[in-house]
Short mmCIF file of C-alpha atoms in Angstrom, two decimals:
data_model
loop_
_atom_site.label_atom_id
_atom_site.label_comp_id
_atom_site.label_asym_id
_atom_site.label_seq_id
_atom_site.Cartn_x
_atom_site.Cartn_y
_atom_site.Cartn_z
CA MET X 1 0.00 0.00 0.00
CA ASP X 2 1.63 3.23 -1.23
CA ASN X 3 -1.14 5.55 -0.06
CA ALA X 4 -1.10 6.89 3.47
CA VAL X 5 -4.43 8.66 2.91
CA GLU X 6 -7.20 7.79 0.47
CA VAL X 7 -10.36 9.89 0.38
CA GLN X 8 -13.35 8.91 -1.74
CA ASN X 9 -16.30 11.21 -2.54
CA LEU X 10 -16.19 13.19 0.71
CA SER X 11 -19.07 15.65 1.11
CA LYS X 12 -20.13 18.14 3.78
CA SER X 13 -22.81 20.83 3.93
CA PHE X 14 -23.66 23.58 6.38
CA GLY X 15 -27.34 24.35 5.96
CA THR X 16 -27.83 25.11 2.27
CA VAL X 17 -24.11 25.68 1.67
CA ARG X 18 -22.38 22.66 0.12
CA SER X 19 -18.86 23.20 1.36
CA ASN X 20 -17.42 19.98 -0.08
CA GLN X 21 -18.94 18.02 -2.93
CA ASN X 22 -17.59 14.52 -3.66
CA ILE X 23 -13.92 15.31 -3.02
CA SER X 24 -11.50 12.46 -3.75
CA LEU X 25 -7.73 12.47 -3.35
CA THR X 26 -4.78 10.41 -2.19
CA VAL X 27 -1.64 11.24 -0.24
CA LYS X 28 1.25 8.87 -0.75
CA LYS X 29 3.61 7.71 1.95
CA GLY X 30 6.61 10.02 2.03
CA GLU X 31 4.89 12.77 0.05
CA ILE X 32 4.15 16.48 0.49
CA LEU X 33 0.78 17.37 -1.01
CA ALA X 34 -0.18 21.05 -1.31
CA LEU X 35 -3.87 21.90 -0.97
CA LEU X 36 -4.79 25.06 -2.87
CA GLY X 37 -7.95 27.08 -3.29
CA GLU X 38 -9.43 30.54 -2.89
CA ASN X 39 -11.06 31.58 0.36
CA GLY X 40 -14.36 29.72 0.52
CA SER X 41 -13.19 26.91 -1.76
CA GLY X 42 -13.71 24.30 0.98
CA LYS X 43 -10.11 23.64 2.06
CA SER X 44 -10.72 24.14 5.77
CA THR X 45 -13.84 21.98 5.78
CA PHE X 46 -11.99 19.20 3.99
CA VAL X 47 -8.97 19.08 6.31
CA ASN X 48 -11.21 19.43 9.38
CA MET X 49 -12.90 16.19 8.31
CA LEU X 50 -9.51 14.53 7.89
CA ALA X 51 -8.52 15.73 11.37
CA GLY X 52 -11.71 14.47 13.04
CA ILE X 53 -13.13 17.93 13.78
CA TYR X 54 -16.05 17.59 11.35
CA THR X 55 -17.95 14.44 10.44
CA PRO X 56 -18.55 13.94 6.70
CA GLU X 57 -22.09 13.45 5.43
CA SER X 58 -20.92 10.92 2.87
CA GLY X 59 -17.76 9.39 1.49
CA THR X 60 -14.90 7.48 3.09
CA ILE X 61 -11.52 8.24 4.64
CA SER X 62 -8.92 5.46 4.62
CA ILE X 63 -5.65 5.69 6.54
CA ASN X 64 -2.96 3.20 5.54
CA GLY X 65 -5.56 1.07 3.80
CA GLU X 66 -8.14 0.97 6.62
CA VAL X 67 -11.45 2.83 6.44
CA GLN X 68 -11.81 5.20 9.40
CA HIS X 69 -14.78 6.87 11.08
CA PHE X 70 -13.56 9.84 13.10
CA SER X 71 -15.75 11.44 15.74
CA SER X 72 -12.98 13.51 17.34
CA PRO X 73 -9.39 14.69 16.77
CA GLN X 74 -8.32 11.98 19.22
CA ASP X 75 -9.71 9.37 16.83
CA ALA X 76 -7.68 10.89 14.00
CA ILE X 77 -4.49 10.94 16.09
CA ALA X 78 -5.05 7.31 17.05
CA ALA X 79 -5.23 6.49 13.34
CA GLY X 80 -2.01 8.38 12.71
CA ILE X 81 -3.15 11.77 11.38
CA GLY X 82 -2.79 15.13 13.16
CA MET X 83 -3.25 18.80 12.34
CA VAL X 84 -1.21 21.89 13.20
CA HIS X 85 -3.61 24.81 13.12
CA GLN X 86 -2.70 28.30 11.97
CA HIS X 87 -3.51 29.55 15.48
CA PHE X 88 -1.54 27.36 17.86
CA LYS X 89 -3.30 25.46 20.64
CA LEU X 90 -0.65 25.73 23.35
CA VAL X 91 -0.80 26.64 27.05
CA GLU X 92 1.40 29.73 27.23
CA VAL X 93 2.45 29.40 30.88
CA MET X 94 3.60 25.81 30.45
CA SER X 95 6.91 24.56 29.11
CA ALA X 96 7.39 22.81 25.79
CA LEU X 97 7.64 19.45 27.56
CA GLU X 98 4.43 20.05 29.52
CA ASN X 99 2.56 21.02 26.33
CA ILE X 100 3.82 18.03 24.37
CA THR X 101 2.78 15.59 27.10
CA LEU X 102 -0.44 17.40 28.07
CA GLY X 103 -3.17 14.85 28.64
CA GLU X 104 -0.65 12.11 29.36
CA ARG X 105 -0.39 12.75 33.07
CA LYS X 106 -0.68 9.11 34.06
CA ALA X 107 0.52 7.64 37.32
CA GLY X 108 4.27 7.79 37.51
CA PHE X 109 4.59 10.60 34.95
CA PHE X 110 6.87 12.71 37.13
CA ILE X 111 8.99 9.68 38.02
CA GLN X 112 9.42 8.95 34.30
CA LYS X 113 9.80 12.62 33.30
CA ASN X 114 13.50 12.33 32.34
CA LYS X 115 12.86 9.24 30.22
CA ILE X 116 9.94 10.95 28.50
CA ALA X 117 12.05 14.06 27.83
CA GLU X 118 14.80 11.90 26.33
CA LYS X 119 12.29 10.16 24.09
CA ILE X 120 11.08 13.53 22.81
CA ARG X 121 14.64 14.73 22.22
CA GLN X 122 15.39 11.61 20.19
CA LEU X 123 12.22 12.19 18.18
CA ALA X 124 13.18 15.83 17.56
CA GLU X 125 16.67 14.78 16.48
CA GLN X 126 15.28 12.16 14.10
CA PHE X 127 13.25 14.77 12.24
CA GLY X 128 15.70 17.65 12.57
CA PHE X 129 13.92 19.85 15.11
CA ALA X 130 15.74 22.13 17.54
CA ILE X 131 13.68 22.37 20.73
CA ASP X 132 14.26 23.49 24.32
CA LEU X 133 11.87 21.36 26.37
CA ASP X 134 12.20 23.51 29.49
CA LYS X 135 11.39 26.79 27.77
CA LYS X 136 8.03 28.42 28.53
CA ILE X 137 5.73 28.91 25.55
CA TYR X 138 5.16 32.62 26.22
CA THR X 139 8.89 33.29 25.80
CA MET X 140 9.08 31.55 22.41
CA SER X 141 9.11 32.93 18.88
CA VAL X 142 6.36 31.93 16.47
CA SER X 143 8.59 29.38 14.75
CA GLU X 144 9.52 27.81 18.10
CA LYS X 145 5.83 27.48 19.02
CA GLN X 146 5.17 25.87 15.67
CA THR X 147 7.95 23.38 16.34
CA VAL X 148 6.34 22.44 19.66
CA GLU X 149 3.01 21.85 17.90
CA ILE X 150 4.59 19.59 15.28
CA VAL X 151 6.67 17.63 17.80
CA LYS X 152 3.56 17.20 19.97
CA ILE X 153 1.72 15.53 17.11
CA LEU X 154 4.70 13.33 16.25
CA TYR X 155 5.03 12.32 19.91
CA GLN X 156 1.37 11.29 19.91
CA GLY X 157 2.16 8.89 17.08
CA ALA X 158 0.98 10.74 13.98
CA ARG X 159 3.00 10.32 10.80
CA ILE X 160 0.46 12.06 8.57
CA LEU X 161 0.48 15.80 9.24
CA ILE X 162 -1.81 18.60 8.08
CA LEU X 163 -0.24 22.07 8.26
CA ASP X 164 -2.69 24.96 7.92
CA GLU X 165 -0.99 28.06 6.43
CA PRO X 166 2.26 27.23 8.29
CA THR X 167 4.28 30.12 6.79
CA ALA X 168 1.67 32.87 7.28
CA VAL X 169 3.58 34.53 10.13
CA LEU X 170 7.11 33.22 9.51
CA THR X 171 10.08 35.20 8.22
CA PRO X 172 11.66 34.04 4.93
CA GLN X 173 14.52 32.42 6.87
CA GLU X 174 12.09 30.66 9.23
CA THR X 175 10.10 29.47 6.23
CA GLU X 176 13.19 27.97 4.61
CA ASN X 177 14.11 26.27 7.90
CA LEU X 178 10.59 24.82 8.12
CA PHE X 179 10.76 23.55 4.54
CA SER X 180 14.12 21.88 5.22
CA THR X 181 12.53 20.11 8.17
CA LEU X 182 9.49 19.05 6.12
CA ARG X 183 11.76 17.59 3.45
CA ARG X 184 13.57 15.62 6.13
CA MET X 185 10.26 14.38 7.52
CA ARG X 186 9.28 13.29 4.02
CA SER X 187 12.53 11.35 3.70
CA GLU X 188 11.68 9.64 7.00
CA GLY X 189 8.39 8.43 5.54
CA CYS X 190 5.99 11.07 6.84
CA SER X 191 3.12 12.27 4.67
CA ILE X 192 2.31 15.98 4.78
CA ILE X 193 -0.65 18.03 3.58
CA ILE X 194 0.22 21.73 3.48
CA ILE X 195 -2.41 24.42 2.98
CA THR X 196 -1.05 27.67 1.56
CA HIS X 197 -2.02 30.53 -0.76
CA LYS X 198 1.59 31.16 -1.81
CA LEU X 199 2.16 29.66 -5.23
CA ASN X 200 5.94 30.07 -5.08
CA GLU X 201 5.98 27.99 -1.89
CA VAL X 202 3.82 25.33 -3.50
CA MET X 203 6.29 25.03 -6.37
CA SER X 204 9.20 24.87 -3.90
CA ILE X 205 8.01 22.33 -1.34
CA SER X 206 5.29 20.06 -2.77
CA ASP X 207 5.38 16.85 -4.79
CA ARG X 208 1.79 17.14 -5.98
CA VAL X 209 -0.94 19.78 -5.77
CA THR X 210 -4.67 19.33 -5.26
CA VAL X 211 -6.85 22.34 -6.08
CA LEU X 212 -10.38 22.97 -4.81
CA HIS X 213 -12.77 25.42 -6.48
CA LYS X 214 -16.17 26.31 -5.04
CA GLY X 215 -16.30 23.15 -2.95
CA LYS X 216 -15.39 20.83 -5.80
CA LEU X 217 -12.20 19.12 -6.88
CA ALA X 218 -10.59 21.15 -9.68
CA GLY X 219 -7.82 18.62 -10.13
CA THR X 220 -4.57 17.14 -8.86
CA VAL X 221 -1.28 17.66 -10.72
CA CYS X 222 2.38 16.80 -10.22
CA THR X 223 4.26 19.92 -9.19
CA LYS X 224 7.09 19.31 -11.65
CA ASP X 225 4.57 19.21 -14.51
CA THR X 226 2.66 22.39 -13.70
CA SER X 227 3.22 26.15 -13.32
CA GLU X 228 2.01 28.98 -11.14
CA GLU X 229 -0.19 30.19 -14.01
CA GLU X 230 -1.89 26.81 -14.38
CA LEU X 231 -2.48 26.50 -10.64
CA ALA X 232 -3.89 30.03 -10.42
CA GLY X 233 -6.26 29.21 -13.29
CA MET X 234 -7.45 26.06 -11.54
CA MET X 235 -8.05 28.07 -8.37
CA ILE X 236 -10.30 30.68 -10.00
CA GLY X 237 -11.80 28.49 -12.71
CA GLU X 238 -10.40 30.28 -15.75
CA LYS X 239 -7.11 30.79 -17.54
CA VAL X 240 -4.90 33.54 -16.10
CA SER X 241 -1.58 35.14 -16.91
CA LEU X 242 0.88 36.08 -14.18
CA SER X 243 3.28 37.82 -16.57
CA TYR X 244 3.65 41.58 -16.46
CA GLU X 245 5.43 44.36 -18.27
CA TYR X 246 6.48 47.85 -17.31
CA ILE X 247 4.72 50.68 -19.11
CA LYS X 248 6.76 53.83 -19.45
CA VAL X 249 4.62 56.89 -18.76
CA PRO X 250 6.02 60.10 -20.32
CA LEU X 251 6.58 62.90 -17.85
CA SER X 252 4.80 66.16 -18.41
CA GLU X 253 6.97 69.13 -19.29
CA LYS X 254 4.88 71.22 -16.91
CA PRO X 255 5.80 71.00 -13.20
CA LEU X 256 3.43 68.96 -11.05
CA LEU X 257 3.84 71.37 -8.13
CA SER X 258 4.98 74.99 -8.00
CA ILE X 259 5.48 77.00 -4.77
CA LYS X 260 6.17 80.75 -4.65
CA ASN X 261 6.47 83.32 -1.85
CA LEU X 262 5.74 80.81 0.94
CA SER X 263 5.56 82.30 4.46
CA PHE X 264 4.23 81.45 7.90
CA VAL X 265 3.71 83.06 11.32
CA ASN X 266 5.33 81.32 14.33
CA LYS X 267 3.89 81.08 17.85
CA SER X 268 5.41 84.39 18.95
CA GLY X 269 3.68 86.17 16.09
CA ALA X 270 6.85 86.84 14.17
CA LYS X 271 6.47 86.53 10.45
CA ARG X 272 9.11 84.55 8.64
CA LEU X 273 9.71 84.54 4.92
CA ASP X 274 11.50 81.73 3.06
#
């Protein structure tokens, strides 16, 4: 089985709004799939069903060849799929270690704390993350918080990750560092779905691209066989051109602004001429 995720005819409506209509796609093991679409195209609804936040009205989700029925994010994590939201879900006053192991406070946790921390460090090293487990969340940069979120999901056992607009608040250098880490995760067999509006990032990081348009599947293409223009056209439903040219506008011979005999009166009442 080469597919980590296989979705068949997934549909979801909210009242009279059909957010997703018969969406089908696959994500291969060791692949980065970009999910593209305009605002309102149905991307968020789709990944929320994959992550167990929404329940589909129809269709099937298979993880590693087994059909799954998620009723919560915990069900999705148990099946091996987790989501890093654009707005992080971390407890600011806690440390990285406490956030990663939150909900795992079983008997003997504090006795085993050093062993658990070492396990997390080994996991971080395997995938190329730099993380200070003792550091409080509120003292961290955005990229550090994102690292904690990703490591938390990996620690819970997920090897299929959904990243929602992961570069939205990152600097260019932080973005490149994240992409280097994602490539390493791919080489370690992880499957990644990345949601982004940035076409240049799609071309840089993804293996394939799935595009949604008005709640429907517009298509899936191999990144190496497509272009930003083609992807933009799939997103909006018509052919577009991203090329541009400079138009030289002749300057008028007449001055745009002319000032003569300017003067003003200061606070003391003295008149000054310039």
